[in-house]
PDB file of N, CA and C in Angstrom:
ATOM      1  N   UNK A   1     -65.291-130.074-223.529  1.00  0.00           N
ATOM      2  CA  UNK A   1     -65.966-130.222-222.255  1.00  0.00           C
ATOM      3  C   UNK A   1     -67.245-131.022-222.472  1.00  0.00           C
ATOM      4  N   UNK A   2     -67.159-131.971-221.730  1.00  0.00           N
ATOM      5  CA  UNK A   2     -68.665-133.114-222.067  1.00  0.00           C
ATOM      6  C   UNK A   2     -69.408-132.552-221.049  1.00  0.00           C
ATOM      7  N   UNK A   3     -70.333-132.454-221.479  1.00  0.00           N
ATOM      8  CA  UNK A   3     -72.045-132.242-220.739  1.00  0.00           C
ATOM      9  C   UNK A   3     -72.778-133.368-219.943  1.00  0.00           C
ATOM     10  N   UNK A   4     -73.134-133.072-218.822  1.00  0.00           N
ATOM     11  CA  UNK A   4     -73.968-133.927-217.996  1.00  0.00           C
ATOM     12  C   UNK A   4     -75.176-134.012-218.974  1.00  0.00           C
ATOM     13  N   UNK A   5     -75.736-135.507-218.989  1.00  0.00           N
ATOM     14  CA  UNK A   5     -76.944-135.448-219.808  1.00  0.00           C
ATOM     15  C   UNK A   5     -78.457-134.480-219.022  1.00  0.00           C
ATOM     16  N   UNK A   6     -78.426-134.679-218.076  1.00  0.00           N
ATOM     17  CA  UNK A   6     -79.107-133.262-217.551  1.00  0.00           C
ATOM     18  C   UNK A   6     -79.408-132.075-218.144  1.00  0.00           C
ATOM     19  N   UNK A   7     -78.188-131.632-218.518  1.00  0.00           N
ATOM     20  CA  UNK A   7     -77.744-130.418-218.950  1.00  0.00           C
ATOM     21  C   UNK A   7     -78.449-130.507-220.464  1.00  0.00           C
ATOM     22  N   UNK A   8     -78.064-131.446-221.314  1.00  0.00           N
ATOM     23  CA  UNK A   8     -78.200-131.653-222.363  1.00  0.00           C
ATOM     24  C   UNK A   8     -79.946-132.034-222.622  1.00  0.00           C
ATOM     25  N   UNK A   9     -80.703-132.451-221.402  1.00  0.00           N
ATOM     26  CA  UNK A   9     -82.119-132.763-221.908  1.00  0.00           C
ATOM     27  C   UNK A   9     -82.676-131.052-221.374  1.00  0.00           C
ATOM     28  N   UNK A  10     -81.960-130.620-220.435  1.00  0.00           N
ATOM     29  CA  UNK A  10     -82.634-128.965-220.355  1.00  0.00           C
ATOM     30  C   UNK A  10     -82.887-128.210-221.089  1.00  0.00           C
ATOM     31  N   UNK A  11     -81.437-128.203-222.038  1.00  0.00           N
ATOM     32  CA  UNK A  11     -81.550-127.358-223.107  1.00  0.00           C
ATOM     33  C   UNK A  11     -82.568-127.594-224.450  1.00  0.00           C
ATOM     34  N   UNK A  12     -82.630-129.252-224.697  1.00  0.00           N
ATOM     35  CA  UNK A  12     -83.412-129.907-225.430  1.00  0.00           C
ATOM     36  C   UNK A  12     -84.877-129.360-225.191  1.00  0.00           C
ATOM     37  N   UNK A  13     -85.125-129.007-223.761  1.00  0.00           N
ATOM     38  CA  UNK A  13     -86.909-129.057-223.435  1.00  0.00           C
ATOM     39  C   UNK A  13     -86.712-127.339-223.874  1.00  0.00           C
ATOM     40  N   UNK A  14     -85.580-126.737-223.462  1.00  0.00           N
ATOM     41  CA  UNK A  14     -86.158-125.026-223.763  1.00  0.00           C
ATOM     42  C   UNK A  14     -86.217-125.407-224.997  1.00  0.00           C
ATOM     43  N   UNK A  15     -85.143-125.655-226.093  1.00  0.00           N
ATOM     44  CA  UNK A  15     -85.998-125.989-227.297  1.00  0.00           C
ATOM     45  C   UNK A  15     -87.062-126.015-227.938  1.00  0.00           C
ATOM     46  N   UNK A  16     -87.704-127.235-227.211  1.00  0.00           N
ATOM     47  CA  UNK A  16     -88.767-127.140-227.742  1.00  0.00           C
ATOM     48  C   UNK A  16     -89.676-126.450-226.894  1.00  0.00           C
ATOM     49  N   UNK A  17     -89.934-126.023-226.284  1.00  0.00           N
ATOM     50  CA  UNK A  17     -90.681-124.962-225.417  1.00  0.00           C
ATOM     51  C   UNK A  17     -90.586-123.651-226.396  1.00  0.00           C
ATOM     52  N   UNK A  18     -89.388-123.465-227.004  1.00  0.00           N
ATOM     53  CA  UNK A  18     -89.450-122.384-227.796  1.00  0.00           C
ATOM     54  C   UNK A  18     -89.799-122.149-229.366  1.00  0.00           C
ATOM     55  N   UNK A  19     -89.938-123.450-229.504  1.00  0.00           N
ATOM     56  CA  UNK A  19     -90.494-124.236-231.143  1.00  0.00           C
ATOM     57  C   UNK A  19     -92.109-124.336-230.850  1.00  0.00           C
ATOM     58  N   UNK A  20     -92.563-124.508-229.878  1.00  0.00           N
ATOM     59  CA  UNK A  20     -94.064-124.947-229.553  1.00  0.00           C
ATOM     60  C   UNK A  20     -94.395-123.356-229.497  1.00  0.00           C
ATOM     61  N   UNK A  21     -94.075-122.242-228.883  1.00  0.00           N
ATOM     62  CA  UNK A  21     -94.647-120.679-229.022  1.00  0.00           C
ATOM     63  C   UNK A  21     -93.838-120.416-230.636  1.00  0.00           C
ATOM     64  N   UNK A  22     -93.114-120.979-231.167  1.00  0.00           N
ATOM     65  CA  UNK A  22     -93.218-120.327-232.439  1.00  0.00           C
ATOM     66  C   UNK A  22     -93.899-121.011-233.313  1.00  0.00           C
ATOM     67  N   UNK A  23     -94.596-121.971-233.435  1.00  0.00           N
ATOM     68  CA  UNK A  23     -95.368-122.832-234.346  1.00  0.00           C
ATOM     69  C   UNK A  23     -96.812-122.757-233.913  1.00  0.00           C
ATOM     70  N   UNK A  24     -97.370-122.151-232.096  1.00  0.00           N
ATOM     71  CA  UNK A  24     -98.502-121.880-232.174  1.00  0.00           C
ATOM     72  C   UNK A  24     -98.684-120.106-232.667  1.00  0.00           C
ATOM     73  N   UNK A  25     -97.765-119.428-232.869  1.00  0.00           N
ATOM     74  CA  UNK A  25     -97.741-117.976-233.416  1.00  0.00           C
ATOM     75  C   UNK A  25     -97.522-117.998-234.305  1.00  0.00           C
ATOM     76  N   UNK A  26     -97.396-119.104-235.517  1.00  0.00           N
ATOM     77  CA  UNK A  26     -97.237-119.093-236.697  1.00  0.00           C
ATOM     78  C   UNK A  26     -99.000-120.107-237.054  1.00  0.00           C
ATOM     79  N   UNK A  27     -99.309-120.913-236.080  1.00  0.00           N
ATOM     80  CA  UNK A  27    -100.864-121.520-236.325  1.00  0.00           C
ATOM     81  C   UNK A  27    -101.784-120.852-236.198  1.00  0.00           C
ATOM     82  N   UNK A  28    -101.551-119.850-235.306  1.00  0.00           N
ATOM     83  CA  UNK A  28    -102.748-118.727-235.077  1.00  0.00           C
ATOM     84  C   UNK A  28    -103.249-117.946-236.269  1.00  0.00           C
ATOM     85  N   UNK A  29    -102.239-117.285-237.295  1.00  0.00           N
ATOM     86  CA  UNK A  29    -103.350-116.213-238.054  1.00  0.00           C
ATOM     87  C   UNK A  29    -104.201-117.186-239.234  1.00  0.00           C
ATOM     88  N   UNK A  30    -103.152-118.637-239.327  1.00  0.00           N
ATOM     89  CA  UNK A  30    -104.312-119.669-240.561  1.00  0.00           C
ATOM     90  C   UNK A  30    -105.332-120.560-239.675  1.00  0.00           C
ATOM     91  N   UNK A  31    -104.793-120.977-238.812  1.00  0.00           N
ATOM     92  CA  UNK A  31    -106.133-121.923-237.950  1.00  0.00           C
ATOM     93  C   UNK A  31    -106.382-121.153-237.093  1.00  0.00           C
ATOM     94  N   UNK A  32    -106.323-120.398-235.910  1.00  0.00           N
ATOM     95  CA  UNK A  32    -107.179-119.293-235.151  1.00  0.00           C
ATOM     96  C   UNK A  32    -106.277-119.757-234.072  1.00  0.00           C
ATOM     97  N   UNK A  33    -106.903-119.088-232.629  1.00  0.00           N
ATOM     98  CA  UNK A  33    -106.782-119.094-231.285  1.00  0.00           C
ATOM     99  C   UNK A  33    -106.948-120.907-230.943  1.00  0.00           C
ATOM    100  N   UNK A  34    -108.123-121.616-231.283  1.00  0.00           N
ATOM    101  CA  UNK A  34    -108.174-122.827-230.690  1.00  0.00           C
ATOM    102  C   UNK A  34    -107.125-124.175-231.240  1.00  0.00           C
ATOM    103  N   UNK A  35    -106.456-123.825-232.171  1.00  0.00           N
ATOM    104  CA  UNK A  35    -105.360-124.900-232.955  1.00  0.00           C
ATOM    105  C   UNK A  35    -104.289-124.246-232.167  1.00  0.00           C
ATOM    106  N   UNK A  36    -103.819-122.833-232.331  1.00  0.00           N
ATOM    107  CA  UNK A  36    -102.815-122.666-231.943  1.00  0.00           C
ATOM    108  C   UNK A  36    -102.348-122.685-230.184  1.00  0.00           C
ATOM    109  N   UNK A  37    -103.154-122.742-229.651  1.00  0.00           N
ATOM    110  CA  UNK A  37    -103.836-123.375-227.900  1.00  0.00           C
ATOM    111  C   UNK A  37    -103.138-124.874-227.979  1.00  0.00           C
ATOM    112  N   UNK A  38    -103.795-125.362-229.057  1.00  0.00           N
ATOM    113  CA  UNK A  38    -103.522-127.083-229.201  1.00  0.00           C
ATOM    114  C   UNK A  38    -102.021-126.937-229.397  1.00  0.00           C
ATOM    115  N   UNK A  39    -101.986-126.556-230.139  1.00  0.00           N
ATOM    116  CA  UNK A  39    -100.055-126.984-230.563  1.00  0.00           C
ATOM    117  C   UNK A  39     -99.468-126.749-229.659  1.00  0.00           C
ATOM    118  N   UNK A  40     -99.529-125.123-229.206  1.00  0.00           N
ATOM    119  CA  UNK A  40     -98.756-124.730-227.633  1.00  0.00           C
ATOM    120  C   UNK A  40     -98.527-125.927-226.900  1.00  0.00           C
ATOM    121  N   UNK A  41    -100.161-126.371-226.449  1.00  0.00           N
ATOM    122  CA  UNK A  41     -99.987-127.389-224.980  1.00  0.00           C
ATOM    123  C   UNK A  41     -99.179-128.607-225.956  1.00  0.00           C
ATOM    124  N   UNK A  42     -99.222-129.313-226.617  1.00  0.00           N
ATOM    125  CA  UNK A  42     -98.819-130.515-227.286  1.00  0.00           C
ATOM    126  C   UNK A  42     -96.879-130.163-226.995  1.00  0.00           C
ATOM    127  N   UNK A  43     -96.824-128.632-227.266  1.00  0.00           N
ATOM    128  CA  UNK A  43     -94.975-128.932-227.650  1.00  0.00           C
ATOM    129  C   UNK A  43     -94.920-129.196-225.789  1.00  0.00           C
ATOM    130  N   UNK A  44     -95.926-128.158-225.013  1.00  0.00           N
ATOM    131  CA  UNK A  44     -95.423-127.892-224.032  1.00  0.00           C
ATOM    132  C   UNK A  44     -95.848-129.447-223.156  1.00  0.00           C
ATOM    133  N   UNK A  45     -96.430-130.419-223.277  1.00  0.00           N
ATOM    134  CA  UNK A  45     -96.345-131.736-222.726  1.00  0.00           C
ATOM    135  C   UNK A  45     -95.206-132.181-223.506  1.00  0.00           C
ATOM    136  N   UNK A  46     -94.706-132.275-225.077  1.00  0.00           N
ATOM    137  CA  UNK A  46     -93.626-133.018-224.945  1.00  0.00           C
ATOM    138  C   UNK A  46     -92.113-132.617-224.001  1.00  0.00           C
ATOM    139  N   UNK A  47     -92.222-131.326-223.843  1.00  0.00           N
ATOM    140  CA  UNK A  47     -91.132-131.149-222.872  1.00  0.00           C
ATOM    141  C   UNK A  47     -91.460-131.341-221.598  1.00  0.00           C
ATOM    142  N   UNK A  48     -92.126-131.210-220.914  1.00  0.00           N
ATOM    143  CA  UNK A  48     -92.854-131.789-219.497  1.00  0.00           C
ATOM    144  C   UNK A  48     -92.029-133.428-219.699  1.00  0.00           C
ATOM    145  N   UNK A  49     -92.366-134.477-220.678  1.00  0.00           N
ATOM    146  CA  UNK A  49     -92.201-135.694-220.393  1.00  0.00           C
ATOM    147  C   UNK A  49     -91.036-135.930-220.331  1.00  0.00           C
ATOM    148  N   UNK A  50     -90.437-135.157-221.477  1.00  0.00           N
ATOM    149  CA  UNK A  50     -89.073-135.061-221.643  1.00  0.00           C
ATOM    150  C   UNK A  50     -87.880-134.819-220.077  1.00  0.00           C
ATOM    151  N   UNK A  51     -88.949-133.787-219.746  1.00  0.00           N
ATOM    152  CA  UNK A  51     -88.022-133.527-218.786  1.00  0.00           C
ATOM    153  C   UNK A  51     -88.438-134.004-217.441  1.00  0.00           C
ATOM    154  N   UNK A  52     -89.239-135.049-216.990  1.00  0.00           N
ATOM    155  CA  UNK A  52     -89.822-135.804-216.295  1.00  0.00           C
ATOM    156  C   UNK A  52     -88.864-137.141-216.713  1.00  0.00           C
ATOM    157  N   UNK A  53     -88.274-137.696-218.077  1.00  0.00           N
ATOM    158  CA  UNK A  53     -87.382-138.810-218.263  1.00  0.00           C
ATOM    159  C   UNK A  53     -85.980-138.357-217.306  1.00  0.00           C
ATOM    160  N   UNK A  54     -85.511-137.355-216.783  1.00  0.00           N
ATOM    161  CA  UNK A  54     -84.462-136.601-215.728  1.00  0.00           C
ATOM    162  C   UNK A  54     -84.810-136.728-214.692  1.00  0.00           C
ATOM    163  N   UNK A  55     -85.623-135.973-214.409  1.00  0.00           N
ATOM    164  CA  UNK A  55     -86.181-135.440-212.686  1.00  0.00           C
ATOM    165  C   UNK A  55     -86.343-136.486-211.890  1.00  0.00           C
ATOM    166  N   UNK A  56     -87.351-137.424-212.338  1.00  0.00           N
ATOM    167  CA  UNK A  56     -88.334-138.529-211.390  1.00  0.00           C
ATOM    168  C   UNK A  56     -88.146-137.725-210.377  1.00  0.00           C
ATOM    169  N   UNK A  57     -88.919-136.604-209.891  1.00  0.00           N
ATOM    170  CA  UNK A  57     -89.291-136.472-208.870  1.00  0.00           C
ATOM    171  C   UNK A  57     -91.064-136.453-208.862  1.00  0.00           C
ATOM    172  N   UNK A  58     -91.481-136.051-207.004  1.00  0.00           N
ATOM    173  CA  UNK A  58     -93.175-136.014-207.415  1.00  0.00           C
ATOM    174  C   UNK A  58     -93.431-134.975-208.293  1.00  0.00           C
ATOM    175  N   UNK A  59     -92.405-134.097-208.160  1.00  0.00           N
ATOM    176  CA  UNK A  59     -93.048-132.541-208.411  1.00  0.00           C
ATOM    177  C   UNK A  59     -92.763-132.494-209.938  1.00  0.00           C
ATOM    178  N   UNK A  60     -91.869-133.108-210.766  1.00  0.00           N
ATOM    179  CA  UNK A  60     -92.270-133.497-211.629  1.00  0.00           C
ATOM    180  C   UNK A  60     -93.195-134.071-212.543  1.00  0.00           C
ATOM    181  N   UNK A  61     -93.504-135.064-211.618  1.00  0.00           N
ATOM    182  CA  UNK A  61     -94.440-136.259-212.185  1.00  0.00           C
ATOM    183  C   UNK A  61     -95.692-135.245-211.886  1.00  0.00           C
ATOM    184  N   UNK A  62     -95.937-134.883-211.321  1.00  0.00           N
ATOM    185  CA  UNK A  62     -96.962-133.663-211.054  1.00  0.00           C
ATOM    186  C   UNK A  62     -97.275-132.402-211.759  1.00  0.00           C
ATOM    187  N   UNK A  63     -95.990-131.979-212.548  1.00  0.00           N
ATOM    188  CA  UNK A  63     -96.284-130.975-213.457  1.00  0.00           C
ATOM    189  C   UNK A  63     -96.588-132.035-214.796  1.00  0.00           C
ATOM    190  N   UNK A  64     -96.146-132.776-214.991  1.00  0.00           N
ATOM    191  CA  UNK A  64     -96.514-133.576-216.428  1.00  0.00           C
ATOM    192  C   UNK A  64     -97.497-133.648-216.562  1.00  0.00           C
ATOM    193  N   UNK A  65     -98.045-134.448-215.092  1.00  0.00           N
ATOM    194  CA  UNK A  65    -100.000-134.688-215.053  1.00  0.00           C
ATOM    195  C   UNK A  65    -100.764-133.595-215.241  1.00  0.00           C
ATOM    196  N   UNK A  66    -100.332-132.300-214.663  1.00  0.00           N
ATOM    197  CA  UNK A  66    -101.164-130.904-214.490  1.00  0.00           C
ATOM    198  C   UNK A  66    -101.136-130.372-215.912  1.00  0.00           C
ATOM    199  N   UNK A  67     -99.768-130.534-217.139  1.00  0.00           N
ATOM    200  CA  UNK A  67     -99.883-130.253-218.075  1.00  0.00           C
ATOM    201  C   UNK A  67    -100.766-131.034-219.336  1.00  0.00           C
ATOM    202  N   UNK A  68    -101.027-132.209-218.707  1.00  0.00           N
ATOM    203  CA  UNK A  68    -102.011-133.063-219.651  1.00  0.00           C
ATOM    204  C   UNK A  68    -102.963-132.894-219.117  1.00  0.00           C
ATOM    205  N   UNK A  69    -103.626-132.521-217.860  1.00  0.00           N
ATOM    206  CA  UNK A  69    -104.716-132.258-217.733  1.00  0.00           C
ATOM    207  C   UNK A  69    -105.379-130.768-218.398  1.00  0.00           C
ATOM    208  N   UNK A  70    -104.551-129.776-217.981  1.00  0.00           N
ATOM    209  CA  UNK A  70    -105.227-128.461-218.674  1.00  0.00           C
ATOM    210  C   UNK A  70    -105.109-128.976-220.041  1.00  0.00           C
ATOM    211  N   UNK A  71    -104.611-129.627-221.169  1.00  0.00           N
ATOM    212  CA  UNK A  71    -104.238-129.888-222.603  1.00  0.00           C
ATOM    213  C   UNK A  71    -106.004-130.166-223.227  1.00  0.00           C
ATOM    214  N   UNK A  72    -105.733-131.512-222.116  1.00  0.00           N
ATOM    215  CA  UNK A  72    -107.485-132.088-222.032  1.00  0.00           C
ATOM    216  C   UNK A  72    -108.308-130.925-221.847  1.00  0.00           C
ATOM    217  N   UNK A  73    -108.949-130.076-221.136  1.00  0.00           N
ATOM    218  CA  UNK A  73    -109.814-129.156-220.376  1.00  0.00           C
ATOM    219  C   UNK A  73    -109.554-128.412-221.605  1.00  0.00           C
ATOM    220  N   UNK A  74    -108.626-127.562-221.827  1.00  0.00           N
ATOM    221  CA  UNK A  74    -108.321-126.834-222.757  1.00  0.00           C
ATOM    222  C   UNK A  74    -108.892-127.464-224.157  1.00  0.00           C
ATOM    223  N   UNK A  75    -108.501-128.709-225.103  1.00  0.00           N
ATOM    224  CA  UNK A  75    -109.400-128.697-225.938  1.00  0.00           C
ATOM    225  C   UNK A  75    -111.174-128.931-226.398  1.00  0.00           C
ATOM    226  N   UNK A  76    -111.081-129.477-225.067  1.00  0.00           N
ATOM    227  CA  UNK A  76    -112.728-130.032-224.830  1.00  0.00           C
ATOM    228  C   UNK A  76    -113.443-128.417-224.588  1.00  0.00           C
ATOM    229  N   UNK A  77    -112.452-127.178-223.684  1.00  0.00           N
ATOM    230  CA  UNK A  77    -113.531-126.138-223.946  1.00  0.00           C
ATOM    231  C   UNK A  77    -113.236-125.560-225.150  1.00  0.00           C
ATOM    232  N   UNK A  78    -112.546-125.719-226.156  1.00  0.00           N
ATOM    233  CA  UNK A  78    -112.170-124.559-227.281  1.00  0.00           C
ATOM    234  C   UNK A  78    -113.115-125.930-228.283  1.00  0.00           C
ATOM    235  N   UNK A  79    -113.698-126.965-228.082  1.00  0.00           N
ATOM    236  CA  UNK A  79    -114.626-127.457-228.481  1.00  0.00           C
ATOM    237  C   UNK A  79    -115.996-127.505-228.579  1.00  0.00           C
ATOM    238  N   UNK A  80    -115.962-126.601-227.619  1.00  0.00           N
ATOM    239  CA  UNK A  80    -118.076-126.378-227.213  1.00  0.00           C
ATOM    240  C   UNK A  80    -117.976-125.325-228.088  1.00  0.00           C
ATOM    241  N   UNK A  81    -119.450-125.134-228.589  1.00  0.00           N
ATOM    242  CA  UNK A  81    -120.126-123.919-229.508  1.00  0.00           C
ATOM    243  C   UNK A  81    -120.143-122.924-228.586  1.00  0.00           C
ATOM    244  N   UNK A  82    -119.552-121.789-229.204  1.00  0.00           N
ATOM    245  CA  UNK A  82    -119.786-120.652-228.806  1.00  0.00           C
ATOM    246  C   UNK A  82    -120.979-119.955-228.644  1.00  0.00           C
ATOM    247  N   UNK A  83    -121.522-119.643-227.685  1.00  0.00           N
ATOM    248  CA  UNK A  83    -123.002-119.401-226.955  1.00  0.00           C
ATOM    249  C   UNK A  83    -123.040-117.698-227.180  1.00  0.00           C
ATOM    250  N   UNK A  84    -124.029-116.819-227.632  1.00  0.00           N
ATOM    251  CA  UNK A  84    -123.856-115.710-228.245  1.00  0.00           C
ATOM    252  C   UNK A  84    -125.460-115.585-227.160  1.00  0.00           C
ATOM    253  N   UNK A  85    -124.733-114.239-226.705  1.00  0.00           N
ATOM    254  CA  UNK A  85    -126.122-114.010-225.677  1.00  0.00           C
ATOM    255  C   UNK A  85    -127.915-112.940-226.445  1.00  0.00           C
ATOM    256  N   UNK A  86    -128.994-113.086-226.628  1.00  0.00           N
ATOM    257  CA  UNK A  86    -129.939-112.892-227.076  1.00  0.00           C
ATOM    258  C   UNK A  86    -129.911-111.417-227.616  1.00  0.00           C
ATOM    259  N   UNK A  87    -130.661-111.246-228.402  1.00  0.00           N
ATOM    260  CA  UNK A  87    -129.930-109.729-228.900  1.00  0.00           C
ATOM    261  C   UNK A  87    -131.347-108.826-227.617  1.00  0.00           C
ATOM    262  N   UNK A  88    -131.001-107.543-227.599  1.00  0.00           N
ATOM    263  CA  UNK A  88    -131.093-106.980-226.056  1.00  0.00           C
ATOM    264  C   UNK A  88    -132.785-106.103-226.954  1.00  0.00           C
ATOM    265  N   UNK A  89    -133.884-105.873-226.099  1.00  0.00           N
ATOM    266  CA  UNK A  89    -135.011-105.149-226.813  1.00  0.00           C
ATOM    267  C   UNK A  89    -135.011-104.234-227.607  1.00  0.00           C
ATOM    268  N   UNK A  90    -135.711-104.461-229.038  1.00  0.00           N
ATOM    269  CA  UNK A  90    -135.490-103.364-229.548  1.00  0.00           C
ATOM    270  C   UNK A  90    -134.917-102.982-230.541  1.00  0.00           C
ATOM    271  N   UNK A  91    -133.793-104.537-230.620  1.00  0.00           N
ATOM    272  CA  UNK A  91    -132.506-104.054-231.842  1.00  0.00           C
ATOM    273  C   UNK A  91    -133.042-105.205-232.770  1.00  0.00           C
ATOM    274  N   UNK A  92    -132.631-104.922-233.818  1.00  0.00           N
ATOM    275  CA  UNK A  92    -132.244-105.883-234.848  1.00  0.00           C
ATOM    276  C   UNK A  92    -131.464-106.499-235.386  1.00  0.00           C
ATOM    277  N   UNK A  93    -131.580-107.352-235.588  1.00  0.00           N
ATOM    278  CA  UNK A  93    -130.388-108.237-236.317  1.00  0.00           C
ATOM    279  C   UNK A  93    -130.256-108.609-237.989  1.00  0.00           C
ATOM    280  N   UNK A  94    -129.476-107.871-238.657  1.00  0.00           N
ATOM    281  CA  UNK A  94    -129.229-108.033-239.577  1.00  0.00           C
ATOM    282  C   UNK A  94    -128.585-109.505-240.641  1.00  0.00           C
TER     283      UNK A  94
END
């Protein structure tokens, strides 16, 4: 039974949708929370495009953009210094 290529780029994007949460849960305990953020969004735009080369629809072309935009936002904030609020009267800091 031959497969509509449809069919065949769907399964391709769960793929990797499911390679991108196992490679950012395998990046997390050696590079932390902000690499493994990165990898997530990275697998999860290549399947967005992937599956935007099918669709051409807006609502497509619209989730691709929305997924490169949070990617952006997302590393630029896991890029700012972490701001640690003043220690409170009284205490010390060791």
């Amino acid at each position: 039974m031959v497969q509509g290529m449809g069919e065949i780029v769907q399964a391709v994007v769960n793929l990797i949708v499911a390679a991108g949460v196992v490679a950012a849960l395998a990046a997390l305990p050696a590079a932390g929370p902000r690499t493994a953020v990165a990898v997530l969004l990275d697998f999860l735009l290549a399947a967005g495009l992937l599956r935007l080369s099918q669709a051409q629809t807006w609502a497509a072309i619209a989730t691709a953009a929305l997924t490169a935009v949070i990617r952006k936002i997302a590393i630029v904030g896991f890029s700012l210094p972490v701001r640690r609020p003043p220690p409170a009267a009284g205490t010390r800091r060791d």
